[in-house]
């Protein structure tokens, strides 16, 4: 009887399972197809350089990588909050095409230099661009690429070639600053080879500087540093504007990063804690603010003054860190290593105040609390292990090795200091030491008596 009851029940259960499988099969197949459409086949490939930043990176980095006022490229194309400058893009392109001879530009020529590279352009995005047809993508690259050039080189090129062009938007200080920031956001990049091809097709007036030089002039209000920054910028070719900016900060001769792989590599202490064990800080003259160096003999960490204002640092640094993290190049993470180093030094408001006194951090922009929170968030956004293979690895190793020696010295010095401040503590300590010595001698004498050699 039990078998009879179990039979129909088992059959009904099997029927339900079969129905569930029939429902799951097509729906999961659709999910797979949808996921593949979102992820570009070239994601993770050598050409992939423009990334959609995952929220998992944390630290507010993903938000910092998104445009605020103008969309460049496919990721944020058509978003309503970015439509303000979409119309002016077409006006600037029209003005470029309307130049007088011999600097006239033909639209056909602009399309001809971009269209053959359409497939290559798609391979540079981590997410699929299949929702844009081939003509649509080429149209976007021509329009956005020409706008980037217009924003970059307006003073030297357009005011000379098209002096009648009314430019009320980019002449607005606030809008210009927002556009400049958006042109350096990771999810808003246009490829450098597209800019170069368009620039070389636009018949620029004789005497106009190179594209790299013009871009540098545009971003020079963010990048503050010694004159050879320009030399590094022009010599190195990045894949897009953000990468160009990042490469201009990397030292021409990076420090040796060879360290003993068998040694432990703990995170260094905060600046306040280091100060307590005799490690000092000093502003260091260097070609780039990434060149941090620890002077072991003088026990001083030399840190160049940060070459960007606080207000710019809180968006440009996350974008460079995100780019390095998404690229996954463990031997090319200079900015991430710098952010981790500074994040290790800065935990609290007191740490920021100490570095401000040493003139490493400027005295305007973010408050001490905001600065501490910013670097705490950045520090949590990347694995500390990346530092082990960075240009700062040797500096971390030397500093940690020095701290081991300092720790023993500091404990002894602190003990002496306590005894010096309080004679009764010194006397009590002496009594304890004498008592311990007496006990040890007594135990040793008893053992010698009972267990003679």
PDB file of C-alpha atoms in Angstrom, residues 50 61 78 126 173 207 221 266 308 312 315 322 326 342 364 396 399 436 440 449:
ATOM      1  CA  UNK A  50      38.359  52.099 -21.373  1.00  0.00           C
ATOM      2  CA  UNK A  61      35.876  55.399  -6.894  1.00  0.00           C
ATOM      3  CA  UNK A  78      22.169  59.714 -24.286  1.00  0.00           C
ATOM      4  CA  UNK A 126      35.488  46.537 -21.647  1.00  0.00           C
ATOM      5  CA  UNK A 173      34.599  79.172 -15.718  1.00  0.00           C
ATOM      6  CA  UNK A 207      52.884  77.263 -36.148  1.00  0.00           C
ATOM      7  CA  UNK A 221      45.884  74.163 -14.510  1.00  0.00           C
ATOM      8  CA  UNK A 266      53.341  44.655   6.845  1.00  0.00           C
ATOM      9  CA  UNK A 308      47.308  69.038  -7.545  1.00  0.00           C
ATOM     10  CA  UNK A 312      41.114  68.159  -7.898  1.00  0.00           C
ATOM     11  CA  UNK A 315      38.438  63.036  -8.284  1.00  0.00           C
ATOM     12  CA  UNK A 322      40.640  52.738 -11.055  1.00  0.00           C
ATOM     13  CA  UNK A 326      41.093  47.617 -14.147  1.00  0.00           C
ATOM     14  CA  UNK A 342      49.634  57.938   1.740  1.00  0.00           C
ATOM     15  CA  UNK A 364      43.435  74.868   1.364  1.00  0.00           C
ATOM     16  CA  UNK A 396      58.385  50.177   2.289  1.00  0.00           C
ATOM     17  CA  UNK A 399      61.189  51.684   6.390  1.00  0.00           C
ATOM     18  CA  UNK A 436      64.254  38.991  40.636  1.00  0.00           C
ATOM     19  CA  UNK A 440      67.159  33.530  40.414  1.00  0.00           C
ATOM     20  CA  UNK A 449      73.023  21.741  46.138  1.00  0.00           C
TER      21      UNK A 449
END
